[in-house]
CSV table of C-alpha atoms in Angstrom, one decimal:
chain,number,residue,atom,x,y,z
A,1,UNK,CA,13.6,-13.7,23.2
A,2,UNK,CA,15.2,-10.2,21.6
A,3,UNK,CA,12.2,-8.6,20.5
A,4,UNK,CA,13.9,-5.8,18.7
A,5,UNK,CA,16.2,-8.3,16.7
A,6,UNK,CA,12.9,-10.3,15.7
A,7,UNK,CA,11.8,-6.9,15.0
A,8,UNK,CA,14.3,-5.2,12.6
A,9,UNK,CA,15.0,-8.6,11.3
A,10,UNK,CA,11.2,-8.5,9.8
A,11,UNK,CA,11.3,-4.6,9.4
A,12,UNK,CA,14.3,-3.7,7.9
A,13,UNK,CA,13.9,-6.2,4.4
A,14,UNK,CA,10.3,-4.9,4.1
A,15,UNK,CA,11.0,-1.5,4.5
A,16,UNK,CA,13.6,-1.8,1.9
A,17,UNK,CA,11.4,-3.8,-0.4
A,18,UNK,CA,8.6,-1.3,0.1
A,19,UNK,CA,11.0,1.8,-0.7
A,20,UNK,CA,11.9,0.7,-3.7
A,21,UNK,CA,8.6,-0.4,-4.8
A,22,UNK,CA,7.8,3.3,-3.9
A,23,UNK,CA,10.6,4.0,-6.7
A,24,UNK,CA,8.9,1.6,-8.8
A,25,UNK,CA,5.7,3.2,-8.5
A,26,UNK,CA,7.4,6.6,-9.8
A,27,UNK,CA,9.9,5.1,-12.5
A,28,UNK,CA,7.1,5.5,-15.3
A,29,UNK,CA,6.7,8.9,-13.9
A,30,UNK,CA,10.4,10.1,-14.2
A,31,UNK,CA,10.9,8.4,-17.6
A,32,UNK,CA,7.7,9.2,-19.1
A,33,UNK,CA,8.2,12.8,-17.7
A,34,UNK,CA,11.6,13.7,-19.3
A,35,UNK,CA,11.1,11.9,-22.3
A,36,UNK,CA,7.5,13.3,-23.2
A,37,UNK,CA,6.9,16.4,-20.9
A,38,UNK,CA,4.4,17.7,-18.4
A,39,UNK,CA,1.1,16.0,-19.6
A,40,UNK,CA,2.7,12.6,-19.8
A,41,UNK,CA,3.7,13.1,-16.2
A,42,UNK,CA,0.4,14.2,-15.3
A,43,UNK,CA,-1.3,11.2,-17.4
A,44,UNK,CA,0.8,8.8,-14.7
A,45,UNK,CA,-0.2,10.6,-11.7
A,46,UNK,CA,-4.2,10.5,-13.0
A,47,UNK,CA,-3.8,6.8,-14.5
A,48,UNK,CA,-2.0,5.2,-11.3
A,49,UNK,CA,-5.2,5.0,-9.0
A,50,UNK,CA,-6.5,2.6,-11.5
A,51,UNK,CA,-2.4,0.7,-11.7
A,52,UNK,CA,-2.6,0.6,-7.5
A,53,UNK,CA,-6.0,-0.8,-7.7
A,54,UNK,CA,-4.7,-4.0,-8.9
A,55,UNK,CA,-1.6,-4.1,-6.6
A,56,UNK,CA,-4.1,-3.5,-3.8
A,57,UNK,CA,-6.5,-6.1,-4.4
A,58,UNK,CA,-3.7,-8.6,-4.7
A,59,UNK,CA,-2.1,-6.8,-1.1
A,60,UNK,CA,-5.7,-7.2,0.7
A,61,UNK,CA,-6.4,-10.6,-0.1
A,62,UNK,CA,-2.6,-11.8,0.1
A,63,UNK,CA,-2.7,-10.0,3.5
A,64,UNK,CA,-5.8,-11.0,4.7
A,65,UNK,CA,-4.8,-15.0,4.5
A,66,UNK,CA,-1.6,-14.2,5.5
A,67,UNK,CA,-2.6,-13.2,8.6
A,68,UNK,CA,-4.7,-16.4,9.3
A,69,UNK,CA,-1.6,-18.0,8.4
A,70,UNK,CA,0.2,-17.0,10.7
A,71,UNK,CA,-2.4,-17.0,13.6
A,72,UNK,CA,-3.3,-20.7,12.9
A,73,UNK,CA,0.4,-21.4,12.5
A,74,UNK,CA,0.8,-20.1,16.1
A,75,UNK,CA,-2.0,-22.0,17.2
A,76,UNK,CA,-0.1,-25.7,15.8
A,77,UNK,CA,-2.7,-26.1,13.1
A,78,UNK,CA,-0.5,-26.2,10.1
A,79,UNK,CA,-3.3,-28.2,8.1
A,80,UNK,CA,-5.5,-25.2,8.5
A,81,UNK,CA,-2.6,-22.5,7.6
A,82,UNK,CA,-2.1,-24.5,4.3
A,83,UNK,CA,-5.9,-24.0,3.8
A,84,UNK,CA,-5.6,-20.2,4.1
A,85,UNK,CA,-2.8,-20.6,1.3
A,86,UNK,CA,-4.7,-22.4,-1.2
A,87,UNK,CA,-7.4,-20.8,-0.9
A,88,UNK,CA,-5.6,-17.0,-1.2
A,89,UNK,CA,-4.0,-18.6,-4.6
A,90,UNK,CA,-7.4,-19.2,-5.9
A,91,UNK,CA,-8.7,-15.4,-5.0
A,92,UNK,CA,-6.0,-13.9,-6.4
A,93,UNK,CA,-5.9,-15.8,-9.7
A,94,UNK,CA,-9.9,-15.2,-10.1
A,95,UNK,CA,-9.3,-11.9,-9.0
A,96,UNK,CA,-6.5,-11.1,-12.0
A,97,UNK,CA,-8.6,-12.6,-14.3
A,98,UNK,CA,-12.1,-10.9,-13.7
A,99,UNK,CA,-10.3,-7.2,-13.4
A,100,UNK,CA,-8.6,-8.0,-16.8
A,101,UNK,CA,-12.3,-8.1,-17.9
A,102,UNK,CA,-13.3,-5.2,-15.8
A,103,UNK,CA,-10.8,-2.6,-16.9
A,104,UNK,CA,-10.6,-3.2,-20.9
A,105,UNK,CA,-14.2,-1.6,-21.2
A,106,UNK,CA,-14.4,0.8,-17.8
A,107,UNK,CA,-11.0,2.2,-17.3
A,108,UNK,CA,-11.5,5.0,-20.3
A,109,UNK,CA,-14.8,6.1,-18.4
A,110,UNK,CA,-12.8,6.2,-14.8
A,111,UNK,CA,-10.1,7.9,-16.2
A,112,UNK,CA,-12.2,10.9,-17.4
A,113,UNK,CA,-14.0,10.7,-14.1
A,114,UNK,CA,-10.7,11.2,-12.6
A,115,UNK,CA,-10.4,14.2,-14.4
A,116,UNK,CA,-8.3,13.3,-17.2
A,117,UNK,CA,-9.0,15.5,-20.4
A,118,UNK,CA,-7.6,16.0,-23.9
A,119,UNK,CA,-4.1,15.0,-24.9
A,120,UNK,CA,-3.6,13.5,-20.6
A,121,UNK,CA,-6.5,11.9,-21.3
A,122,UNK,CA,-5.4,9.9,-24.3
A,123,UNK,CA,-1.9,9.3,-22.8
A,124,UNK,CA,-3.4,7.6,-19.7
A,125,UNK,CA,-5.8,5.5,-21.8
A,126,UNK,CA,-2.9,4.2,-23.9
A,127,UNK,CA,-0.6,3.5,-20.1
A,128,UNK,CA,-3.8,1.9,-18.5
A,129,UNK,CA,-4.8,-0.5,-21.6
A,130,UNK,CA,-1.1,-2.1,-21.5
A,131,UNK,CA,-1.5,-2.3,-17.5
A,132,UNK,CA,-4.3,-4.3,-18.1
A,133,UNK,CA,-3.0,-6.8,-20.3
A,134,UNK,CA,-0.9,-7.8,-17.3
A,135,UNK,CA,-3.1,-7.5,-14.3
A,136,UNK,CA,-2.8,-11.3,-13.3
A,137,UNK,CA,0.4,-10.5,-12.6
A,138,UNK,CA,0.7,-7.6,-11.0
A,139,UNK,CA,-2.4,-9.4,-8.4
A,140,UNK,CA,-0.3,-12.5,-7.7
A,141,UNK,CA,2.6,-10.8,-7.4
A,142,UNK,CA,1.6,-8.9,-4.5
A,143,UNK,CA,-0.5,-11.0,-2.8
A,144,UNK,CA,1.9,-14.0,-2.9
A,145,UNK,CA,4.9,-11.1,-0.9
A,146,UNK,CA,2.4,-11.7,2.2
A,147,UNK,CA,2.9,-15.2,3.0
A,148,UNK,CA,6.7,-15.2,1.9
A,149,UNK,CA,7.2,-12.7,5.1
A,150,UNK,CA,5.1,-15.0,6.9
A,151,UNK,CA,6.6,-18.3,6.3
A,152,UNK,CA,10.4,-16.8,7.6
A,153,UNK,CA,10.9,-15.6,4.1
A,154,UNK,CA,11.4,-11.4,4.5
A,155,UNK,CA,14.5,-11.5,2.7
A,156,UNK,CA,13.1,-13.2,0.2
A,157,UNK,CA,10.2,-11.1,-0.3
A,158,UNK,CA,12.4,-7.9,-0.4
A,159,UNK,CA,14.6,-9.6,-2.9
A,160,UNK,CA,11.3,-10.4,-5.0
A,161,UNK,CA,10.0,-7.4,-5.2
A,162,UNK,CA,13.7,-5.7,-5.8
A,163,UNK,CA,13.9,-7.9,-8.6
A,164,UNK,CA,10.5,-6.7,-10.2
A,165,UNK,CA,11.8,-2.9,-9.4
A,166,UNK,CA,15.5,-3.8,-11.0
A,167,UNK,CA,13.2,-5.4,-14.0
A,168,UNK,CA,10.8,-2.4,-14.8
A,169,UNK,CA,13.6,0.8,-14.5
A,170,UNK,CA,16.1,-1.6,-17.2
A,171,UNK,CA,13.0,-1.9,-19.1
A,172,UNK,CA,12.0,1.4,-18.5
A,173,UNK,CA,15.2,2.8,-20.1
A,174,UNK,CA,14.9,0.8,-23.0
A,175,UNK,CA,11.2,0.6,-23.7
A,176,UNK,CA,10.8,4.8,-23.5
A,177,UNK,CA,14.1,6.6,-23.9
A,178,UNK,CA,15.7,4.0,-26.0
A,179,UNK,CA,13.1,3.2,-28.9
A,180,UNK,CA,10.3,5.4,-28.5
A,181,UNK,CA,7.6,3.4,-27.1
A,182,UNK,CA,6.1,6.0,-24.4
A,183,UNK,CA,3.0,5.0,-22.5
A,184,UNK,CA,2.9,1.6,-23.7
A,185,UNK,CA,6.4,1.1,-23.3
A,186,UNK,CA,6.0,2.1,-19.9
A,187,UNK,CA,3.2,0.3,-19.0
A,188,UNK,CA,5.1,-2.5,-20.3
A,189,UNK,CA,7.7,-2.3,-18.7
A,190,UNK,CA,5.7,-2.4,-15.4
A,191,UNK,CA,3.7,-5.6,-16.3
A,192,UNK,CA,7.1,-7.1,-16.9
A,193,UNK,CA,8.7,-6.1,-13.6
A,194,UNK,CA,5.5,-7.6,-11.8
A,195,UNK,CA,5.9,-11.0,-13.5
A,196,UNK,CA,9.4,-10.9,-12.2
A,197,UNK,CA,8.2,-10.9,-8.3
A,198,UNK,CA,5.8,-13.2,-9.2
A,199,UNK,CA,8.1,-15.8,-10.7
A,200,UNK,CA,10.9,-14.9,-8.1
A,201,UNK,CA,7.9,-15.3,-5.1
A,202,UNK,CA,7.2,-19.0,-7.4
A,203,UNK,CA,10.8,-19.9,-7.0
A,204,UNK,CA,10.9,-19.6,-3.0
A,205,UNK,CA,7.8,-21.3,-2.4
A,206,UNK,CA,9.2,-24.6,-4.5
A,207,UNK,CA,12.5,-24.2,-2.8
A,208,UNK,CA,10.1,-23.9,1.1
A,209,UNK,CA,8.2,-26.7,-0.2
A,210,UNK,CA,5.3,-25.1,1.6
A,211,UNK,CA,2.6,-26.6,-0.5
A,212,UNK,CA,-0.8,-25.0,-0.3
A,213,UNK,CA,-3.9,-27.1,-0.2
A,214,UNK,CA,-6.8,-27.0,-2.1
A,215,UNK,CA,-9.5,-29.1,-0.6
A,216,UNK,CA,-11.3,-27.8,2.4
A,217,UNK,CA,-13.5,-30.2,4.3
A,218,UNK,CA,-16.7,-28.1,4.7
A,219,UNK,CA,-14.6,-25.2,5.4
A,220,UNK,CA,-14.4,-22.6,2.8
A,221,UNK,CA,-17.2,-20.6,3.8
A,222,UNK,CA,-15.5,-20.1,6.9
A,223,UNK,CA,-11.7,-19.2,5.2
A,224,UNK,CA,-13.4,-17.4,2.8
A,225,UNK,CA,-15.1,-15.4,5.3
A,226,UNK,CA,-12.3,-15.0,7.5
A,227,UNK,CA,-9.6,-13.7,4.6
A,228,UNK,CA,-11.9,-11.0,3.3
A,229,UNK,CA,-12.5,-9.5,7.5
A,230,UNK,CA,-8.7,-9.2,7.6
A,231,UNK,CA,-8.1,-8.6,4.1
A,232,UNK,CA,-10.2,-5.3,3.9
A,233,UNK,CA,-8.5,-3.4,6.5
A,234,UNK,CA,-4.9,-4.1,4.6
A,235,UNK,CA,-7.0,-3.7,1.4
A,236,UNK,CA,-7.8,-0.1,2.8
A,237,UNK,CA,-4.5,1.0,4.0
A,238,UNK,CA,-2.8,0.8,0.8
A,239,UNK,CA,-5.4,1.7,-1.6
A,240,UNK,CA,-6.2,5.2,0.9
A,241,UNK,CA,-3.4,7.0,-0.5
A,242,UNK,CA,-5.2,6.3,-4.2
A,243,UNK,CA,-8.5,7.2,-2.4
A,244,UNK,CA,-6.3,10.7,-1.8
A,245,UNK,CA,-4.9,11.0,-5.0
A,246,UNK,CA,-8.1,10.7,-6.7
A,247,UNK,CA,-10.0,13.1,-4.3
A,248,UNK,CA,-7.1,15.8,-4.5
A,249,UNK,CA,-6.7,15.1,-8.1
A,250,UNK,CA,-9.9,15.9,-8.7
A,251,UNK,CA,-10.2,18.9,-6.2
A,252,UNK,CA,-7.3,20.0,-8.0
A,253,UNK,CA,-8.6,20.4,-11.1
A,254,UNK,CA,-11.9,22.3,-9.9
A,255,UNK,CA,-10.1,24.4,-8.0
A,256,UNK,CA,-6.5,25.2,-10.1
A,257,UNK,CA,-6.9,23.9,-13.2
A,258,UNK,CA,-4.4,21.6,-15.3
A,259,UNK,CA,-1.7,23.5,-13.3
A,260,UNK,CA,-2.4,22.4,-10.0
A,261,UNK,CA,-2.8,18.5,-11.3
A,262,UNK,CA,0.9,18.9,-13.0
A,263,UNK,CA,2.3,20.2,-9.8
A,264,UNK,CA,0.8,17.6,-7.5
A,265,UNK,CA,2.0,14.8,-9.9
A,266,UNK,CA,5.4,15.3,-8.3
A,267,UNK,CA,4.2,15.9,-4.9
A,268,UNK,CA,2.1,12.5,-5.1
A,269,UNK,CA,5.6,10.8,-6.5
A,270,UNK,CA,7.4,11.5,-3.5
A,271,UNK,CA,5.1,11.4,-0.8
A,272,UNK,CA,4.6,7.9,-2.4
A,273,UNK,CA,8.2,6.6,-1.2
A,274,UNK,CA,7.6,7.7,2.2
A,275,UNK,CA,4.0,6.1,2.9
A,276,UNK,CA,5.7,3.0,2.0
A,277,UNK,CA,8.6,3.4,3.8
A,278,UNK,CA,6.1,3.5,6.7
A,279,UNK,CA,4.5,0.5,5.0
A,280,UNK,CA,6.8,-1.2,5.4
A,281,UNK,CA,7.3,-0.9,9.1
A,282,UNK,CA,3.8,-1.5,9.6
A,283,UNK,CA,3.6,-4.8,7.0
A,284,UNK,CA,6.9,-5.7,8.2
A,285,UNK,CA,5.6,-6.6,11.7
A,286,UNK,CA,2.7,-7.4,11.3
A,287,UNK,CA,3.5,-11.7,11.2
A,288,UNK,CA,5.1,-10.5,14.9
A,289,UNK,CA,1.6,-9.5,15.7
A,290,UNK,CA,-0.6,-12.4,14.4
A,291,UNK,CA,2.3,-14.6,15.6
A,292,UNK,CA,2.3,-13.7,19.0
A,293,UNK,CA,-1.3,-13.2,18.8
A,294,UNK,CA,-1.9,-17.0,18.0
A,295,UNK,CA,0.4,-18.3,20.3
A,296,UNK,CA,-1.4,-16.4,23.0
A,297,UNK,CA,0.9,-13.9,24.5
A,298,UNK,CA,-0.6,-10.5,24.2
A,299,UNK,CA,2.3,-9.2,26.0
A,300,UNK,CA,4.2,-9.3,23.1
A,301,UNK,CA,2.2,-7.9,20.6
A,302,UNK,CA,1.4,-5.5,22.6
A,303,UNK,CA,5.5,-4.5,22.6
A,304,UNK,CA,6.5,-5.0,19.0
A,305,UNK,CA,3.5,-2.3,18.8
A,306,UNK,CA,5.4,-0.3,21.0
A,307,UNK,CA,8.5,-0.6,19.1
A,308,UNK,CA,6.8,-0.3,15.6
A,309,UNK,CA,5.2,3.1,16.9
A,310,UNK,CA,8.9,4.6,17.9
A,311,UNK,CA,10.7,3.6,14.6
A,312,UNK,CA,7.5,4.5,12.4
A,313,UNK,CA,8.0,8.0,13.9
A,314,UNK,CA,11.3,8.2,13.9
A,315,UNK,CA,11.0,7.0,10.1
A,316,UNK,CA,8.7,9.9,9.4
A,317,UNK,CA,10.7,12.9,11.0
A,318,UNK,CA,14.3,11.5,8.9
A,319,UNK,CA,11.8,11.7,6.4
A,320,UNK,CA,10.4,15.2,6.7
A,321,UNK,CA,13.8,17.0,7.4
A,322,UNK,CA,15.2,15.5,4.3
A,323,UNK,CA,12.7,15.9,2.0
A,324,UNK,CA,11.9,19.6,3.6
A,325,UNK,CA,15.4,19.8,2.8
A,326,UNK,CA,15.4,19.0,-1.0
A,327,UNK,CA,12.0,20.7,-1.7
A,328,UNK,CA,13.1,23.2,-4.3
A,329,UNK,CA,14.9,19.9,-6.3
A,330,UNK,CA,12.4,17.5,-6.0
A,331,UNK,CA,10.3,18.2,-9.2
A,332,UNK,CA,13.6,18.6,-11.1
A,333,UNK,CA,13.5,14.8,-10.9
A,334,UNK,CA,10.5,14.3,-13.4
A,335,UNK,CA,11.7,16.9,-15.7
A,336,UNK,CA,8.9,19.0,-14.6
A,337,UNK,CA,9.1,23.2,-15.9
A,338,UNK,CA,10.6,25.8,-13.5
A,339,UNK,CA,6.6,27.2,-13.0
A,340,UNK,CA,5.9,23.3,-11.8
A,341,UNK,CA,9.1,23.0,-9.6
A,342,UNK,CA,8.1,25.9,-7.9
A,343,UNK,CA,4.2,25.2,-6.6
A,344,UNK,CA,6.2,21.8,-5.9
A,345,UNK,CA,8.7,23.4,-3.4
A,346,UNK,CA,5.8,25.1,-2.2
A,347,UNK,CA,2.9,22.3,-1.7
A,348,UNK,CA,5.5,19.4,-0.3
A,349,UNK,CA,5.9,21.0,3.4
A,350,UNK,CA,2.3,20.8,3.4
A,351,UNK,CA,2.2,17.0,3.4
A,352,UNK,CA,5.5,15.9,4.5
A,353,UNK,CA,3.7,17.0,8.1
A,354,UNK,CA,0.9,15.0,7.7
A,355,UNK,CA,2.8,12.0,7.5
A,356,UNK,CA,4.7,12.6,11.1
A,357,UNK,CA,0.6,11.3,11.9
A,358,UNK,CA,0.2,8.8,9.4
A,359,UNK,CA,3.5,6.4,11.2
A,360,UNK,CA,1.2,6.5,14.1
A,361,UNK,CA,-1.9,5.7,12.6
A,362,UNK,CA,-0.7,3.0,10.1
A,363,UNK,CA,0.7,1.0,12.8
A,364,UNK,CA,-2.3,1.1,15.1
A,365,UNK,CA,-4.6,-0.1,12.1
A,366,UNK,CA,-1.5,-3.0,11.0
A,367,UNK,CA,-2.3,-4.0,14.7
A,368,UNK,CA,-5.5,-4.0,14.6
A,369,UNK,CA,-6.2,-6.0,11.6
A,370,UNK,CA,-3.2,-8.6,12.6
A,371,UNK,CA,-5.0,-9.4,15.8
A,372,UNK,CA,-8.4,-9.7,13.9
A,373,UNK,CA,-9.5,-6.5,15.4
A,374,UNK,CA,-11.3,-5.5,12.0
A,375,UNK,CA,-13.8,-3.4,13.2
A,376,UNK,CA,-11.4,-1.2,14.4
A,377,UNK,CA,-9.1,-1.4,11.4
A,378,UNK,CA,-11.8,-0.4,9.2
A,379,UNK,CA,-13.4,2.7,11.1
A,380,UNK,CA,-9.7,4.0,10.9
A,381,UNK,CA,-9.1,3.3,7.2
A,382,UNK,CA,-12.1,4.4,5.4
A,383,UNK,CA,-12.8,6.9,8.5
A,384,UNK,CA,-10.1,9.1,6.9
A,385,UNK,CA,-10.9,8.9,3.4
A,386,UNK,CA,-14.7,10.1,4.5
A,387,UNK,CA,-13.5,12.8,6.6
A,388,UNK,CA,-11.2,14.0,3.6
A,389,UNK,CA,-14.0,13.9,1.3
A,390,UNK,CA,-16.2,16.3,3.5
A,391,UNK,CA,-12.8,18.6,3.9
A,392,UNK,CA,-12.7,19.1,0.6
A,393,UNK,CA,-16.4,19.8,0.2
A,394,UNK,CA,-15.7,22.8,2.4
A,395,UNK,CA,-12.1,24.0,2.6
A,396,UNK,CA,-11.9,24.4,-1.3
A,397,UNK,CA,-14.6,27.2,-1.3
A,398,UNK,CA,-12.9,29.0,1.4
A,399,UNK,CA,-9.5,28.9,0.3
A,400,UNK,CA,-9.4,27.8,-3.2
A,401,UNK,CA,-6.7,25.1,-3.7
A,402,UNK,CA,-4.8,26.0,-0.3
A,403,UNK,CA,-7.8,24.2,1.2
A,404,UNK,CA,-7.0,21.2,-1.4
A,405,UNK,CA,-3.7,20.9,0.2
A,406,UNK,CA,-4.1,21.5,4.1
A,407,UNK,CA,-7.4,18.8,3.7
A,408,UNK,CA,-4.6,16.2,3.7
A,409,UNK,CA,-2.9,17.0,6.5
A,410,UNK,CA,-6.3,17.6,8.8
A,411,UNK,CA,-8.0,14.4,7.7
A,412,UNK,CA,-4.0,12.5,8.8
A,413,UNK,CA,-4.4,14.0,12.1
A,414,UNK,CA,-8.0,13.5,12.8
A,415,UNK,CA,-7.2,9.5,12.0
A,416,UNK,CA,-4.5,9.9,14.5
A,417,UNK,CA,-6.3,11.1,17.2
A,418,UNK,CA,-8.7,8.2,16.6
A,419,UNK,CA,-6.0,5.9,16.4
A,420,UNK,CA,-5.3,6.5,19.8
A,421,UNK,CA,-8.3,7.3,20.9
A,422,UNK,CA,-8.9,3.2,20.0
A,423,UNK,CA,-5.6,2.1,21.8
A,424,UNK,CA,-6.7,4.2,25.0
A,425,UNK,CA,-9.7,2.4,24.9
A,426,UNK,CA,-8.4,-1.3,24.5
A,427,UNK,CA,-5.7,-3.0,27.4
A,428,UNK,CA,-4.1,-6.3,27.9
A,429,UNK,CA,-7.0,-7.5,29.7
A,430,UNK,CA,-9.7,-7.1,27.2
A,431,UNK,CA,-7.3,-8.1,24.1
A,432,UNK,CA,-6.5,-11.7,26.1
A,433,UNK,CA,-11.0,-12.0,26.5
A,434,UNK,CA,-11.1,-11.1,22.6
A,435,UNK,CA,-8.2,-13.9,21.9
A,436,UNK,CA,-10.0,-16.4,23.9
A,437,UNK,CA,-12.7,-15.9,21.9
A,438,UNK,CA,-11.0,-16.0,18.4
A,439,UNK,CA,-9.3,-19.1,19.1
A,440,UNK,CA,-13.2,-21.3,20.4
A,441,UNK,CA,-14.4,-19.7,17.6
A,442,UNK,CA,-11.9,-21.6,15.2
């Protein structure tokens, strides 16, 4: 077996497919930026935690069955994998439907806690009320990706999600430069582009014929049980970088005001693209891991671990040098003011390092969680996002919205250290015990 053409045929298409969903996520941004100014930018950058949310739920729970997909598929029980399947499909369509009721009354009163004020409070109100109309979407678009990758489809998964991106910049163009529809154009167009993977992902599973099945013997507890443990470890990874944006967001705004939210609009745009870049190298072989992991040979895993930590770094320092690079452009993109594009070619060094940490740390907690070692997953994930917190309960006060910044940074190295603090501890030998035990206890 070539285990780095099994890998970089699994990488590759979900690293593309995560890039450009990293464009997607800051198409609304540049549109709604050039064609209505700074607060609209900045109504985006508050509003997006709240878009990501959705995306996220639909990620974890897609994820987290995918995962047992794959593991009982390696384990010959393809009765059970289709289990896993059908009940995913049910979470994620109860899922859309209850957030759809969540979000029409709460989102106004999470927006403001968010920071959100005057005139970028009202244009994130208007973006987030459209996003809502199409949060069923948006949740089984995402968490259907999963299983595609999983069931030999990566191609097809990139192509479904480059379809939705291809979908929301067209509509995009015509929905906010072309008639003047602004937020809600926007947020349309997003919706739209969503429903496009998820018909796209609809299309490939008719064509696999990999029907899902919906009676479970006794069982659901147990699958039930079993999604969510995986599930909230890739539920974690994605939604920490909205954990960050809120946090900084709102350290932001204590600390510099409306100015410092506008400038790290951009900054959150673009470091965007490059935490799914690394994403994707961590989602992308992660069906390597549970495969290998239900079949039995450690050995394996343990190597396409080895390989995903070399190119996730390698990822990161193209990454750095070219954004580094760019810095004084970058803001330019969103039609951002000279003042903004400056404290933007200042602030991106800052945490363009950070991430050189975050490709080592993202693949140690992909895995973790695709070897159903969620304990692990989860003290790295929400470890971070604690540690941040109590950063910026401290460095703010010493060095105003300088500490805002460098708290990023800090908090991606401490969950590195841990990271490999967690490897050191583990080996072959005690992985194969903890496999043994997985597979009696199915």
């Amino acid at each position: 077996m070539n285990l780095h053409k099994d890998f970089f045929r699994f990488v590759i298409p979900s690293m593309l497919a995560f890039a450009l969903s990293g464009v997607y996520a800051i198409a609304d941004g540049f549109f709604v930026g050039n064609a209505l100014g700074d607060n609209a930018l900045a109504a985006i950058n508050i509003a997006y935690p709240l878009t990501a949310f959705l995306q996220t739920v639909g990620t974890g729970l897609g994820m987290g069955g995918a995962v047992e997909y794959a593991i009982s598929s390696g384990t010959g029980d393809h009765h059970r994998s289709r289990q896993y399947f059908g009940m995913t499909l049910i979470l994620l369509l109860l899922s859309g439907i209850f957030l759809t009721i969540l979000y029409l009354p709460a989102a106004p009163f999470v927006l403001h806690l968010f920071g959100a004020q005057g005139n970028i409070q009202i244009l994130a109100k208007e973006y987030i009320l459209y996003i809502t109309f199409g949060a069923v979407f948006q949740i089984l678009g995402t968490g259907i990706v999963p299983f595609i990758r999983n069931m030999g489809g990566s191609i097809a998964a990139m192509f479904a999600m480059v379809a939705g991106f291809f979908t929301n910049i067209l509509l995009d163009y015509l929905f906010v430069w072309k008639p003047p529809m602004g937020m809600m154009g926007a947020a349309v167009a997003t919706v739209i582009g969503q429903a496009v993977t998820f018909l796209v992902c609809l299309i490939f599973l008719l064509y696999k014929k990999e029907a899902p099945i919906f009676t479970f013997g006794g069982h659901g507890i147990g699958l039930l049980k079993n999604i969510f443990q995986v599930g909230l470890s890739p539920f974690g990874l994605t939604f920490s970088p909205n954990i960050t944006l809120i946090l900084v967001n709102k350290s932001a705004a204590l600390t510099g005001g409306a100015l410092a939210v506008t400038s790290y609009a951009p900054v959150s745009y673009i470091s965007c693209v490059v935490l799914l870049l690394l994403q994707g190298v961590s989602d992308g072989c992660q069906p390597l891991l549970s495969r290998s992991f239900g079949e039995g040979n450690v050995k394996n895993a343990v190597r396409y671990r080895n390989i995903a930590y070399r190119f996730s770094f390698l990822v990161a320092v193209v990454s750095f040098l070219l954004l580094y690079a760019l810095r004084g452009k970058a803001a330019v993109l969103f039609g951002a003011s000279n003042t903004i594009a400056e404290n933007v070619s200042k602030m991106l060094p800052i945490f363009l390092f950070g991430y050189l940490f975050v490709s080592i740390s993202r693949v140690t907690t992909a895995y973790f969680y695709a070897t159903c070692k969620n304990t692990w997953a989860y003290i790295l994930i929400y470890g971070e996002v604690i540690f941040l917190f109590l950063l910026l309960l401290i460095l703010p006060k010493l060095e105003g919205v300088y500490g805002t910044w460098i708290s990023v940074p800090i908090s991606q190295i401490f969950a590195m250290g841990l990271s490999l603090f967690f490897i050191w501890r583990g080996g072959n030998q005690k992985e194969a015990k903890e496999l043994c035990s997985y597979i009696e206890s199915e």
